[in-house]
PDB file of C-alpha atoms in Angstrom:
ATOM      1  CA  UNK A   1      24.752   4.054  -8.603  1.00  0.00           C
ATOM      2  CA  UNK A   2      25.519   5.970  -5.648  1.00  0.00           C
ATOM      3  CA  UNK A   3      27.930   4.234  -3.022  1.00  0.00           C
ATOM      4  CA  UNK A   4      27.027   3.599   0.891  1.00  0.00           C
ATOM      5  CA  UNK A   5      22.795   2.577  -0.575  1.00  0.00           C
ATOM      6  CA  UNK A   6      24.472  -0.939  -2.285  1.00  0.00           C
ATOM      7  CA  UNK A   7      27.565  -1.497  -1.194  1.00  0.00           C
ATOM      8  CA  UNK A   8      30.599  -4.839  -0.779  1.00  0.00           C
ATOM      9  CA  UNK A   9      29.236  -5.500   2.633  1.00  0.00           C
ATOM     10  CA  UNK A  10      25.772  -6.525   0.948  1.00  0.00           C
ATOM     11  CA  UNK A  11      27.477  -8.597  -1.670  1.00  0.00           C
ATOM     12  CA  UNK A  12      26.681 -12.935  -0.917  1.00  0.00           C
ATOM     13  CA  UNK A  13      29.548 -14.851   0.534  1.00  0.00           C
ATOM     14  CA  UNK A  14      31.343 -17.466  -1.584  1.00  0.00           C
ATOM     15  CA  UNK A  15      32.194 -15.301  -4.352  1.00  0.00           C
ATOM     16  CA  UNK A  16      28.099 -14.908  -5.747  1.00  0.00           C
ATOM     17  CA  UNK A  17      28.031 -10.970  -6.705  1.00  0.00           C
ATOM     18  CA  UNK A  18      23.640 -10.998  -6.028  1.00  0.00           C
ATOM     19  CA  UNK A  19      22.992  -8.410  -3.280  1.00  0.00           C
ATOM     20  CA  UNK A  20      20.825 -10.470  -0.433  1.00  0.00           C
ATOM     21  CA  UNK A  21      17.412  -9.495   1.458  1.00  0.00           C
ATOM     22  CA  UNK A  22      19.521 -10.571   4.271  1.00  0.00           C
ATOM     23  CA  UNK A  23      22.412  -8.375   3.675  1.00  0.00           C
ATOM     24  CA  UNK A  24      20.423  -5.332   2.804  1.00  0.00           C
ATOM     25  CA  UNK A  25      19.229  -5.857   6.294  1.00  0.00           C
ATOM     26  CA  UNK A  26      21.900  -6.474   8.593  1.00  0.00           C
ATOM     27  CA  UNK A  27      23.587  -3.225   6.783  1.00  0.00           C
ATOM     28  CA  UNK A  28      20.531  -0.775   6.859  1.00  0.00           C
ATOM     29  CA  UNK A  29      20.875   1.607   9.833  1.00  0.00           C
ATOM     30  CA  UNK A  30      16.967   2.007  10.364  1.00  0.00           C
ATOM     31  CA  UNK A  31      15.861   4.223  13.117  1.00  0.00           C
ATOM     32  CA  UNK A  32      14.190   2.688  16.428  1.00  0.00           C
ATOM     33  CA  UNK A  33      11.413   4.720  15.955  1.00  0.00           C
ATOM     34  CA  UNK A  34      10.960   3.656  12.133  1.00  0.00           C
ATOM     35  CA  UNK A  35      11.550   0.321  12.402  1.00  0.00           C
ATOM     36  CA  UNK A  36       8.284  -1.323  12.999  1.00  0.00           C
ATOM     37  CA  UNK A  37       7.029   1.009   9.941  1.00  0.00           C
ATOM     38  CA  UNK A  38       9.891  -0.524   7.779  1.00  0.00           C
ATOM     39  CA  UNK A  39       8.623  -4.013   9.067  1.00  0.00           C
ATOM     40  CA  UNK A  40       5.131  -3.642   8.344  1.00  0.00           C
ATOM     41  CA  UNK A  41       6.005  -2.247   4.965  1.00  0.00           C
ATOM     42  CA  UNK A  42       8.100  -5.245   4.270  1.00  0.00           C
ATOM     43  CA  UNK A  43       5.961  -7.744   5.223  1.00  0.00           C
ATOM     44  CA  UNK A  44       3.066  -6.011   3.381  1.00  0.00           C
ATOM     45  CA  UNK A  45       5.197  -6.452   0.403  1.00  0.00           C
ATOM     46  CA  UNK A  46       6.315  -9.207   0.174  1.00  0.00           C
ATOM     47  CA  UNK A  47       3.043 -10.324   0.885  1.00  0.00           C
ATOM     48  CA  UNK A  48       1.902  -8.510  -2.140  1.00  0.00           C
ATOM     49  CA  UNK A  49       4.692  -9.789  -4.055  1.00  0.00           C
ATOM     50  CA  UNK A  50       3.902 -13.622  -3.467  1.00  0.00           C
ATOM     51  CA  UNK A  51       0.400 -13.322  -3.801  1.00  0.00           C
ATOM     52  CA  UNK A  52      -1.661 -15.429  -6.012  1.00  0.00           C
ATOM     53  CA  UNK A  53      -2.361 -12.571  -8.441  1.00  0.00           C
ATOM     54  CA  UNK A  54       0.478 -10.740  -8.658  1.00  0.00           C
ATOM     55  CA  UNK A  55       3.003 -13.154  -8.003  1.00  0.00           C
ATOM     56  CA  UNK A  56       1.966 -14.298 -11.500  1.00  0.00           C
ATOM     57  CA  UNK A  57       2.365 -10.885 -12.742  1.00  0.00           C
ATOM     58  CA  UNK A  58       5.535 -10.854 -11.526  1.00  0.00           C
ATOM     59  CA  UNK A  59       6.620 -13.609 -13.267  1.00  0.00           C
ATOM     60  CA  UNK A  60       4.999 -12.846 -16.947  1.00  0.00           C
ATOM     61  CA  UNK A  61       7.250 -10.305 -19.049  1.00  0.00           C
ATOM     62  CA  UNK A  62      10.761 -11.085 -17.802  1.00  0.00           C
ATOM     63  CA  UNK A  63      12.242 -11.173 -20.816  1.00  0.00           C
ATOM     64  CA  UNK A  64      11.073  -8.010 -21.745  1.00  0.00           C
ATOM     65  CA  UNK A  65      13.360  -5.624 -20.089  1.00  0.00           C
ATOM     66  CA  UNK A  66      16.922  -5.330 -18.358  1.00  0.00           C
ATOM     67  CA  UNK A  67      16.819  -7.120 -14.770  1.00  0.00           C
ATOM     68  CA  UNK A  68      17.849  -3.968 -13.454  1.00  0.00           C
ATOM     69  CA  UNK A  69      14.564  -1.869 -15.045  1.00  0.00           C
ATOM     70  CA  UNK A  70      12.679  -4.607 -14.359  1.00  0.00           C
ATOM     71  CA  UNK A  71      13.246  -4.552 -10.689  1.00  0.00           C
ATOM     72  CA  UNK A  72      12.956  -0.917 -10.279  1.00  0.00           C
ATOM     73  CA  UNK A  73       9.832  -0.325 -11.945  1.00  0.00           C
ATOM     74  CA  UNK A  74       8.318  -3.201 -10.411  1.00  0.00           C
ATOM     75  CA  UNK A  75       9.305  -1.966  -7.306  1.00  0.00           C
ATOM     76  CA  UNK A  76       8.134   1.351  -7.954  1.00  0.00           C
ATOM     77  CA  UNK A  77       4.780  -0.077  -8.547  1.00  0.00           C
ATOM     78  CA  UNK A  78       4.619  -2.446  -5.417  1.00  0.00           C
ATOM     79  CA  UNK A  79       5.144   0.504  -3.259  1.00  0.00           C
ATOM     80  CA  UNK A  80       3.138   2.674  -5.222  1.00  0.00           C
ATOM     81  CA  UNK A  81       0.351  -0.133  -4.586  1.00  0.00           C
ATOM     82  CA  UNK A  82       1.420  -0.135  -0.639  1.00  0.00           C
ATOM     83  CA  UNK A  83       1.256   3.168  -0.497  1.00  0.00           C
ATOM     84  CA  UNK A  84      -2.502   3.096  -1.409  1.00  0.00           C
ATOM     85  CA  UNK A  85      -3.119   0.603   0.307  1.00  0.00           C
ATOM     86  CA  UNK A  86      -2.143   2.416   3.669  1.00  0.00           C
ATOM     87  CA  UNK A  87      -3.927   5.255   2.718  1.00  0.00           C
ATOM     88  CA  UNK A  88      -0.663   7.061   2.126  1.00  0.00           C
ATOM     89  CA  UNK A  89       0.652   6.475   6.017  1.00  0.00           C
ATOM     90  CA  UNK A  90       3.889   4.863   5.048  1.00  0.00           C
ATOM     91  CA  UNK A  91       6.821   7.077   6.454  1.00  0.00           C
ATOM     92  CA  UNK A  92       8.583   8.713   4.163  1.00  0.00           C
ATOM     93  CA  UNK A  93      11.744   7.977   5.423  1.00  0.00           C
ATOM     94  CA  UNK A  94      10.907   4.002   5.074  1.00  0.00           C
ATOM     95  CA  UNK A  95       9.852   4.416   1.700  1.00  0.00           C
ATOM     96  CA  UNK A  96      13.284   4.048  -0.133  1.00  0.00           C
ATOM     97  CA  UNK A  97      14.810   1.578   2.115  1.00  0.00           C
ATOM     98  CA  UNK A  98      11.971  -0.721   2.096  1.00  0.00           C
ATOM     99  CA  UNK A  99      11.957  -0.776  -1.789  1.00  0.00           C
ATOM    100  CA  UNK A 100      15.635  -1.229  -1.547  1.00  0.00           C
ATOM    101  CA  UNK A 101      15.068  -4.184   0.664  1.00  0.00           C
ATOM    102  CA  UNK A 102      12.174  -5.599  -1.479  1.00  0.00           C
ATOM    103  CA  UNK A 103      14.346  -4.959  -4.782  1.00  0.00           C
ATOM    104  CA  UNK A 104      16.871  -7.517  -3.192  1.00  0.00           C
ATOM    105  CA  UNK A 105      14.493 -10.028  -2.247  1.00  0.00           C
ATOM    106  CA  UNK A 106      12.632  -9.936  -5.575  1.00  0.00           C
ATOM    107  CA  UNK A 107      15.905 -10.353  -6.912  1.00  0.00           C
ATOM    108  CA  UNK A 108      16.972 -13.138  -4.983  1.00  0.00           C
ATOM    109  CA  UNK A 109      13.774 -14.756  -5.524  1.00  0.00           C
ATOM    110  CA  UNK A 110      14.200 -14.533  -9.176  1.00  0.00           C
ATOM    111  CA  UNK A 111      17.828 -16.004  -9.259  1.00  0.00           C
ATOM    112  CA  UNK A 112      16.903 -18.810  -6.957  1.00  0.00           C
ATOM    113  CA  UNK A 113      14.876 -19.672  -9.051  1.00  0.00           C
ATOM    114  CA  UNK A 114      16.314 -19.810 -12.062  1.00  0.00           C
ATOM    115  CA  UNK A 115      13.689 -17.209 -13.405  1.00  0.00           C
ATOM    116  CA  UNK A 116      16.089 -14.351 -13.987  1.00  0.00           C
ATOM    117  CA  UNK A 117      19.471 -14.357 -13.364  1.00  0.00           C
ATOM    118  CA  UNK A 118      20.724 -11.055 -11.488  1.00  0.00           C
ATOM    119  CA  UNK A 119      24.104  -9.346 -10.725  1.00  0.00           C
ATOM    120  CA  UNK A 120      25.075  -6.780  -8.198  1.00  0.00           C
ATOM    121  CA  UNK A 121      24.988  -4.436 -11.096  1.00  0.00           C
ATOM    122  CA  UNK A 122      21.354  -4.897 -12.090  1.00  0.00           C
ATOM    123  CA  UNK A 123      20.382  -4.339  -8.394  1.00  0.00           C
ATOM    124  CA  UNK A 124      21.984  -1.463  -8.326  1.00  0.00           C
ATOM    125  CA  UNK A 125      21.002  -0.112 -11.455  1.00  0.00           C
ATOM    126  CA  UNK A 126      16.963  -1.080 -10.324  1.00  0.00           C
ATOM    127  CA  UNK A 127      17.976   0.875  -7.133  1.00  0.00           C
ATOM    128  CA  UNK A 128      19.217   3.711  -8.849  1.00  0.00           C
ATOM    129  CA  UNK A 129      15.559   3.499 -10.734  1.00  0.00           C
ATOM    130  CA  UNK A 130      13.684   2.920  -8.094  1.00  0.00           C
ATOM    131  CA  UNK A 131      14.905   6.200  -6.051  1.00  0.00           C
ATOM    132  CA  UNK A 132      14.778   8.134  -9.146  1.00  0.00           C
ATOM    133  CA  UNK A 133      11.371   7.268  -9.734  1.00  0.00           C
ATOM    134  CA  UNK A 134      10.843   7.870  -6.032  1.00  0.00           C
ATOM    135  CA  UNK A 135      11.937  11.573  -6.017  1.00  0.00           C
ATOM    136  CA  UNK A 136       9.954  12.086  -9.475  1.00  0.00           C
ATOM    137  CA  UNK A 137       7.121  10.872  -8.530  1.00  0.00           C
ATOM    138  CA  UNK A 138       7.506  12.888  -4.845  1.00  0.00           C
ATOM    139  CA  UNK A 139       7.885  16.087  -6.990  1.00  0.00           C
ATOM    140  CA  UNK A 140      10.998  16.485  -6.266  1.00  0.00           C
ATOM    141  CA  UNK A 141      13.777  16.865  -9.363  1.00  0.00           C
ATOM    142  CA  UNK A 142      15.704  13.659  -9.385  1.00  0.00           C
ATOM    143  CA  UNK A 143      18.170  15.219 -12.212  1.00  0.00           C
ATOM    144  CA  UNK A 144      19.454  17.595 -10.056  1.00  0.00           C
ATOM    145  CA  UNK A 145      19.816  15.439  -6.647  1.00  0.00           C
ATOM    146  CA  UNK A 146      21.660  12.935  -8.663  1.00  0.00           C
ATOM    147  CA  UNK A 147      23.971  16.183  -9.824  1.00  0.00           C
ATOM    148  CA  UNK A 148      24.358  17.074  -6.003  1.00  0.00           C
ATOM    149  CA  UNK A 149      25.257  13.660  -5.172  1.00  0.00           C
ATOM    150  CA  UNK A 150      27.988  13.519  -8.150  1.00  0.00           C
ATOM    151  CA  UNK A 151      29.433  15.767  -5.795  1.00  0.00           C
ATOM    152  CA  UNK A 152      30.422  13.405  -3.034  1.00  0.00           C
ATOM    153  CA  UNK A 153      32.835  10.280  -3.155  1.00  0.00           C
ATOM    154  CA  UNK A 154      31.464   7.401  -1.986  1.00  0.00           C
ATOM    155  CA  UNK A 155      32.615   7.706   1.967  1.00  0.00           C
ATOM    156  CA  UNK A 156      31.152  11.757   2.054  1.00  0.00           C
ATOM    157  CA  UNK A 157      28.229   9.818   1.122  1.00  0.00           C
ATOM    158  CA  UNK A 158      28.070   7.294   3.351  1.00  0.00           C
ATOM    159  CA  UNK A 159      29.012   9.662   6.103  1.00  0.00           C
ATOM    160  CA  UNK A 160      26.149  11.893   5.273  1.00  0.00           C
ATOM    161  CA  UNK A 161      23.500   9.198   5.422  1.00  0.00           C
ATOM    162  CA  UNK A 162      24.812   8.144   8.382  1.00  0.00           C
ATOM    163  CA  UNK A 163      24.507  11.675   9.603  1.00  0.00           C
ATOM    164  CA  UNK A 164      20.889  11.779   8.354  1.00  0.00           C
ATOM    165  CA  UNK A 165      20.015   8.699   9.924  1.00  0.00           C
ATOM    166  CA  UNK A 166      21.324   9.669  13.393  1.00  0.00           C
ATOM    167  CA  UNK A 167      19.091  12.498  13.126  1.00  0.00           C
ATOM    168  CA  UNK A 168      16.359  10.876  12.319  1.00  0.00           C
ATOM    169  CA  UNK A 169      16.863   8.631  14.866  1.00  0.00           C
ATOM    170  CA  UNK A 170      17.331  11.477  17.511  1.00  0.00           C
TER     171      UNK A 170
END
């Protein structure tokens, strides 16, 4: 998992290790300009994900897989779904932060509930998915941008996405 996307800042107070909706949140650096895209996108989600037919899809098979697999393909799917849905309007630059945000709240959902239990390393092992998926399924070759991020330490990273961000932003 690359540093600065999950990171200790995220981690629940009180010694829990689970990643929060909450603290996803507080520590994503959205854009002004792409944040009521990011909202919409999050609401249409979770919206999605607590519906009456696929919230029961979401529950069936979660013994089937690794938390952290679980969680990223789902995600992957959810957004794939919302991306449809919007007739591919979706920002890309909201895409991967909104499924980061909706990976922690399905995961928080699931350990509140006793349904799975999840650890900082599973979300960041169904984030890791997720964005791999992401920039496969983009056309993009996820294989070598995980290569050019090996690169970096964890604070070049974070600096750069910060840098990316501000530009974004600008």
């Amino acid at each position: 998992m690359q540093a600065g996307i999950v990171n200790q800042q995220m981690a629940r107070p009180h010694g829990r290790s689970e990643i929060t909706p909450q603290s996803v949140r507080e520590n994503m650096q959205m854009p002004a300009h792409l944040q009521n895209a990011f909202d919409r996108v999050i609401a249409a989600g979770m919206t999605l994900m607590y519906g009456k037919k696929t919230h029961a899809l979401m529950m069936q098979g979660l013994d089937t897989k690794p938390a952290g697999q679980l969680l990223g393909e789902g995600v992957v799917g959810l957004m794939g779904i919302l991306t449809e849905q919007s007739n591919n309007t979706i920002p890309p630059e909201v895409i991967i932060p909104a499924g980061i945000y909706l990976i922690a709240e399905a995961a928080d959902f699931f350990e509140r509930s006793g349904a799975l239990a999840v650890s900082s390393s599973d979300i960041a092992e169904a984030t890791q998915i997720y964005i791999y998926m992401v920039i496969q399924k983009s056309g993009g070759d996820p294989d070598q941008m995980m290569a050019k991020l090996g690169q970096f330490s964890p604070e070049q990273l974070q600096q750069l996405a910060q840098q990316a961000q501000q530009q974004q932003g600008a």
